[in-house]
mmCIF file of C-alpha atoms in Angstrom:
data_model
loop_
_atom_site.group_PDB
_atom_site.id
_atom_site.type_symbol
_atom_site.label_atom_id
_atom_site.label_comp_id
_atom_site.label_asym_id
_atom_site.label_seq_id
_atom_site.Cartn_x
_atom_site.Cartn_y
_atom_site.Cartn_z
ATOM 1 C CA GLN V 1 99.837 143.112 190.107
ATOM 2 C CA GLY V 2 96.606 142.571 191.954
ATOM 3 C CA MET V 3 95.892 139.039 190.346
ATOM 4 C CA ASP V 4 94.617 136.471 192.600
ATOM 5 C CA ILE V 5 97.537 134.127 193.806
ATOM 6 C CA LYS V 6 95.347 131.092 193.105
ATOM 7 C CA LYS V 7 95.113 131.930 189.527
ATOM 8 C CA PHE V 8 98.580 131.600 188.566
ATOM 9 C CA VAL V 9 101.857 129.608 189.334
ATOM 10 C CA TYR V 10 105.097 131.223 189.888
ATOM 11 C CA ILE V 11 108.171 129.321 188.605
ATOM 12 C CA PRO V 12 111.422 131.224 189.223
ATOM 13 C CA ASN V 13 114.091 131.445 186.767
ATOM 14 C CA GLY V 14 117.834 130.611 187.217
ATOM 15 C CA ILE V 15 120.837 128.476 186.118
ATOM 16 C CA CYS V 16 122.216 125.122 186.832
ATOM 17 C CA VAL V 17 125.507 125.725 188.448
ATOM 18 C CA LYS V 18 126.561 121.886 187.892
ATOM 19 C CA GLU V 19 125.921 122.433 184.096
ATOM 20 C CA LEU V 20 127.987 125.677 184.138
ATOM 21 C CA GLU V 21 131.045 123.846 185.688
ATOM 22 C CA LYS V 22 130.896 121.425 182.844
ATOM 23 C CA MET V 23 132.101 124.171 180.508
ATOM 24 C CA GLU V 24 133.382 123.209 176.943
ATOM 25 C CA PRO V 25 136.412 125.075 175.550
ATOM 26 C CA LEU V 26 136.018 127.395 172.653
ATOM 27 C CA PRO V 27 137.278 126.246 169.458
ATOM 28 C CA ARG V 28 140.584 128.120 168.409
ATOM 29 C CA GLU V 29 138.830 129.767 165.412
ATOM 30 C CA VAL V 30 136.071 131.322 167.751
ATOM 31 C CA VAL V 31 138.613 132.648 169.992
ATOM 32 C CA SER V 32 140.804 134.051 167.143
ATOM 33 C CA LYS V 33 137.807 136.323 166.238
ATOM 34 C CA ILE V 34 137.112 137.919 169.661
ATOM 35 C CA PRO V 35 138.798 141.166 169.827
ATOM 36 C CA LYS V 36 141.804 141.309 172.119
ATOM 37 C CA ASN V 37 143.164 144.339 173.956
ATOM 38 C CA LYS V 38 139.858 146.143 173.684
ATOM 39 C CA PHE V 39 137.116 147.144 176.107
ATOM 40 C CA THR V 40 134.469 144.646 174.926
ATOM 41 C CA ILE V 41 130.739 144.957 175.245
ATOM 42 C CA ALA V 42 129.139 141.704 174.363
ATOM 43 C CA TYR V 43 125.585 140.430 173.699
ATOM 44 C CA THR V 44 125.061 136.633 173.520
ATOM 45 C CA GLY V 45 121.863 134.962 172.308
ATOM 46 C CA THR V 46 119.103 135.419 169.698
ATOM 47 C CA PHE V 47 119.141 138.507 167.601
ATOM 48 C CA GLY V 48 115.447 138.849 167.674
ATOM 49 C CA GLU V 49 112.800 141.628 167.147
ATOM 50 C CA ALA V 50 112.584 142.131 171.010
ATOM 51 C CA ASN V 51 116.071 142.172 171.861
ATOM 52 C CA ALA V 52 116.447 146.000 170.804
ATOM 53 C CA LEU V 53 120.118 145.177 169.530
ATOM 54 C CA GLU V 54 119.831 148.150 166.777
ATOM 55 C CA HIS V 55 120.279 150.093 169.921
ATOM 56 C CA LEU V 56 123.484 148.543 170.675
ATOM 57 C CA ILE V 57 124.704 148.993 167.103
ATOM 58 C CA ARG V 58 123.728 152.858 167.766
ATOM 59 C CA ALA V 59 125.738 152.943 170.775
ATOM 60 C CA ALA V 60 128.722 151.383 168.763
ATOM 61 C CA PHE V 61 128.192 154.357 166.291
ATOM 62 C CA LEU V 62 128.148 157.105 169.223
ATOM 63 C CA VAL V 63 131.729 155.598 170.228
ATOM 64 C CA ARG V 64 133.101 154.794 166.808
ATOM 65 C CA ASN V 65 136.117 157.259 167.353
ATOM 66 C CA TYR V 66 137.441 155.402 170.244
ATOM 67 C CA PRO V 67 139.210 152.427 168.838
ATOM 68 C CA GLU V 68 139.682 150.772 172.374
ATOM 69 C CA ILE V 69 135.965 150.097 172.647
ATOM 70 C CA HIS V 70 134.406 147.315 170.769
ATOM 71 C CA PHE V 71 131.167 145.388 170.474
ATOM 72 C CA LEU V 72 130.663 141.741 170.155
ATOM 73 C CA LEU V 73 127.478 140.211 169.003
ATOM 74 C CA VAL V 74 127.359 136.246 169.421
ATOM 75 C CA GLY V 75 124.262 134.357 168.167
ATOM 76 C CA ARG V 76 122.049 134.328 165.095
ATOM 77 C CA GLY V 77 118.362 135.193 164.354
ATOM 78 C CA LYS V 78 115.610 136.924 162.323
ATOM 79 C CA LYS V 79 117.340 140.462 162.787
ATOM 80 C CA GLU V 80 120.964 139.251 161.916
ATOM 81 C CA ASP V 81 120.969 140.629 158.520
ATOM 82 C CA GLU V 82 119.368 143.677 159.255
ATOM 83 C CA LEU V 83 122.042 144.410 162.007
ATOM 84 C CA LYS V 84 124.898 143.339 159.831
ATOM 85 C CA GLU V 85 123.434 145.850 157.092
ATOM 86 C CA LEU V 86 123.211 148.676 159.754
ATOM 87 C CA VAL V 87 126.788 148.069 160.860
ATOM 88 C CA LYS V 88 127.799 148.325 157.065
ATOM 89 C CA LYS V 89 125.511 151.433 156.509
ATOM 90 C CA LEU V 90 127.141 153.091 159.529
ATOM 91 C CA LYS V 91 130.670 152.061 158.487
ATOM 92 C CA LEU V 92 131.459 150.702 161.872
ATOM 93 C CA SER V 93 134.728 148.917 162.410
ATOM 94 C CA ASN V 94 134.040 148.394 166.107
ATOM 95 C CA VAL V 95 131.209 145.738 165.835
ATOM 96 C CA THR V 96 132.150 141.846 165.502
ATOM 97 C CA PHE V 97 129.522 139.319 164.845
ATOM 98 C CA LEU V 98 130.025 135.645 165.875
ATOM 99 C CA SER V 99 128.087 132.724 165.171
ATOM 100 C CA PRO V 100 126.295 131.118 168.031
ATOM 101 C CA VAL V 101 128.132 128.854 170.545
ATOM 102 C CA THR V 102 126.753 126.031 172.649
ATOM 103 C CA LYS V 103 125.368 126.809 176.232
ATOM 104 C CA ARG V 104 128.385 125.070 177.649
ATOM 105 C CA GLN V 105 130.648 127.401 175.787
ATOM 106 C CA ILE V 106 128.930 130.730 176.771
ATOM 107 C CA GLN V 107 130.962 131.266 179.835
ATOM 108 C CA GLY V 108 134.228 130.622 177.478
ATOM 109 C CA ILE V 109 133.006 133.700 175.444
ATOM 110 C CA LEU V 110 132.064 135.892 178.442
ATOM 111 C CA LYS V 111 135.689 135.407 180.104
ATOM 112 C CA TYR V 112 137.178 137.450 177.107
ATOM 113 C CA ILE V 113 134.705 140.439 177.438
ATOM 114 C CA ASP V 114 134.389 143.341 179.826
ATOM 115 C CA VAL V 115 130.502 144.121 179.931
ATOM 116 C CA CYS V 116 127.447 142.078 179.238
ATOM 117 C CA TYR V 117 124.700 143.805 177.343
ATOM 118 C CA ILE V 118 120.954 142.854 177.512
ATOM 119 C CA GLY V 119 118.059 144.835 176.063
ATOM 120 C CA LEU V 120 114.530 144.507 175.321
ATOM 121 C CA LYS V 121 112.248 146.592 173.452
ATOM 122 C CA ARG V 122 109.618 148.756 175.243
ATOM 123 C CA GLU V 123 106.546 146.205 174.982
ATOM 124 C CA ASN V 124 103.505 146.329 177.082
ATOM 125 C CA ILE V 125 103.827 142.675 177.911
ATOM 126 C CA PHE V 126 106.746 143.453 179.865
ATOM 127 C CA ARG V 127 104.824 145.616 182.333
ATOM 128 C CA PHE V 128 104.605 142.332 184.341
ATOM 129 C CA GLY V 129 108.328 141.666 184.644
ATOM 130 C CA VAL V 130 111.044 140.014 182.617
ATOM 131 C CA SER V 131 113.455 137.249 183.584
ATOM 132 C CA PRO V 132 115.480 136.680 180.600
ATOM 133 C CA ASN V 133 117.830 133.440 180.755
ATOM 134 C CA LYS V 134 121.127 135.089 179.800
ATOM 135 C CA VAL V 135 120.910 137.283 182.880
ATOM 136 C CA PHE V 136 121.950 134.297 184.851
ATOM 137 C CA ASP V 137 124.632 133.362 182.608
ATOM 138 C CA TYR V 138 125.967 136.840 182.673
ATOM 139 C CA MET V 139 125.705 137.010 186.572
ATOM 140 C CA TYR V 140 127.793 133.771 186.973
ATOM 141 C CA SER V 141 130.488 135.314 184.641
ATOM 142 C CA GLY V 142 130.936 137.969 187.356
ATOM 143 C CA LYS V 143 130.991 140.761 184.637
ATOM 144 C CA PRO V 144 128.998 144.072 184.762
ATOM 145 C CA ILE V 145 125.761 143.796 183.149
ATOM 146 C CA LEU V 146 124.593 146.759 180.987
ATOM 147 C CA TRP V 147 120.795 146.459 181.539
ATOM 148 C CA ALA V 148 118.618 148.012 179.044
ATOM 149 C CA ILE V 149 115.034 146.875 179.700
ATOM 150 C CA ASN V 150 112.037 148.925 181.137
ATOM 151 C CA SER V 151 110.002 146.388 183.194
ATOM 152 C CA SER V 152 108.076 146.442 186.190
ATOM 153 C CA ASN V 153 110.771 144.309 187.989
ATOM 154 C CA ASP V 154 113.739 146.832 187.948
ATOM 155 C CA PHE V 155 116.569 144.114 187.705
ATOM 156 C CA SER V 156 118.907 146.898 187.473
ATOM 157 C CA ALA V 157 118.126 148.262 190.904
ATOM 158 C CA PHE V 158 118.773 144.515 192.200
ATOM 159 C CA LEU V 159 121.997 144.427 190.333
ATOM 160 C CA ALA V 160 123.331 147.733 191.880
ATOM 161 C CA GLN V 161 122.429 146.440 195.321
ATOM 162 C CA THR V 162 124.079 143.029 194.820
ATOM 163 C CA SER V 163 126.778 143.187 192.434
ATOM 164 C CA PHE V 164 128.040 146.807 192.046
ATOM 165 C CA ILE V 165 131.681 147.275 191.914
ATOM 166 C CA PRO V 166 133.916 150.190 190.559
ATOM 167 C CA PHE V 167 134.861 149.549 187.038
ATOM 168 C CA GLN V 168 137.916 150.294 185.076
ATOM 169 C CA SER V 169 139.337 148.239 182.167
ATOM 170 C CA HIS V 170 141.873 149.179 179.604
ATOM 171 C CA ASN V 171 142.164 152.514 180.952
ATOM 172 C CA ILE V 172 138.431 153.254 180.421
ATOM 173 C CA LYS V 173 136.338 154.456 183.200
ATOM 174 C CA ILE V 174 132.538 153.982 182.718
ATOM 175 C CA THR V 175 129.908 156.009 184.584
ATOM 176 C CA ILE V 176 126.419 154.882 183.645
ATOM 177 C CA LYS V 177 123.435 157.010 184.617
ATOM 178 C CA ILE V 178 120.353 155.440 184.732
ATOM 179 C CA SER V 179 117.796 158.062 183.950
ATOM 180 C CA SER V 180 114.312 158.066 182.415
ATOM 181 C CA ALA V 181 113.593 156.388 179.128
ATOM 182 C CA ARG V 182 112.318 159.472 177.556
ATOM 183 C CA SER V 183 115.735 160.845 176.710
ATOM 184 C CA LYS V 184 115.542 164.186 174.733
ATOM 185 C CA PHE V 185 118.498 162.891 172.740
ATOM 186 C CA ASN V 186 117.604 160.930 169.487
ATOM 187 C CA VAL V 187 120.150 158.586 168.111
ATOM 188 C CA ASN V 188 118.091 158.128 165.086
ATOM 189 C CA ASN V 189 118.072 161.719 164.071
ATOM 190 C CA LEU V 190 121.866 161.989 164.894
ATOM 191 C CA MET V 191 122.547 158.918 162.542
ATOM 192 C CA ASP V 192 120.268 160.214 159.836
ATOM 193 C CA ASN V 193 122.259 163.497 159.622
ATOM 194 C CA LYS V 194 125.783 161.851 159.082
#
């Protein structure tokens, strides 16, 4: 971005594979709450202001008439009650919330799901790029990543070059078109009219 390289230190982000190899099994009560025989899109992590999880809930609203598609949110955070209230308001049966699991149990969750979701609100600070920790957990799982972040380091382009595979699960074929964030379709208006 034009800053003198002597004025900053770059510390790359990543994962410790040895840590991931020491996975802990999920408790039976957690496994029992994970939807089975569904095409599951999951988010794991903090339910924070920046994570844009309300957009994931709105996506669940748009596909509410497809019972084979389910959304799983694993974690806790400041926005938890608000997100649960939104699910209740929209009368969604295709969203499940699970309490947080340990870092060593994340891969246990991800093995049950089909797509990993990560999103961030459009914030000026992200113009310098982002490197969320969960991306590396998601990549390690080998699952497709639904990247909903607008930042200067277009990680979705990197993912498309390195890990794109044709994807079909539970007889659902997905085509994702990456387009301008300035969509003319406003989900908020759609939901307000219901």
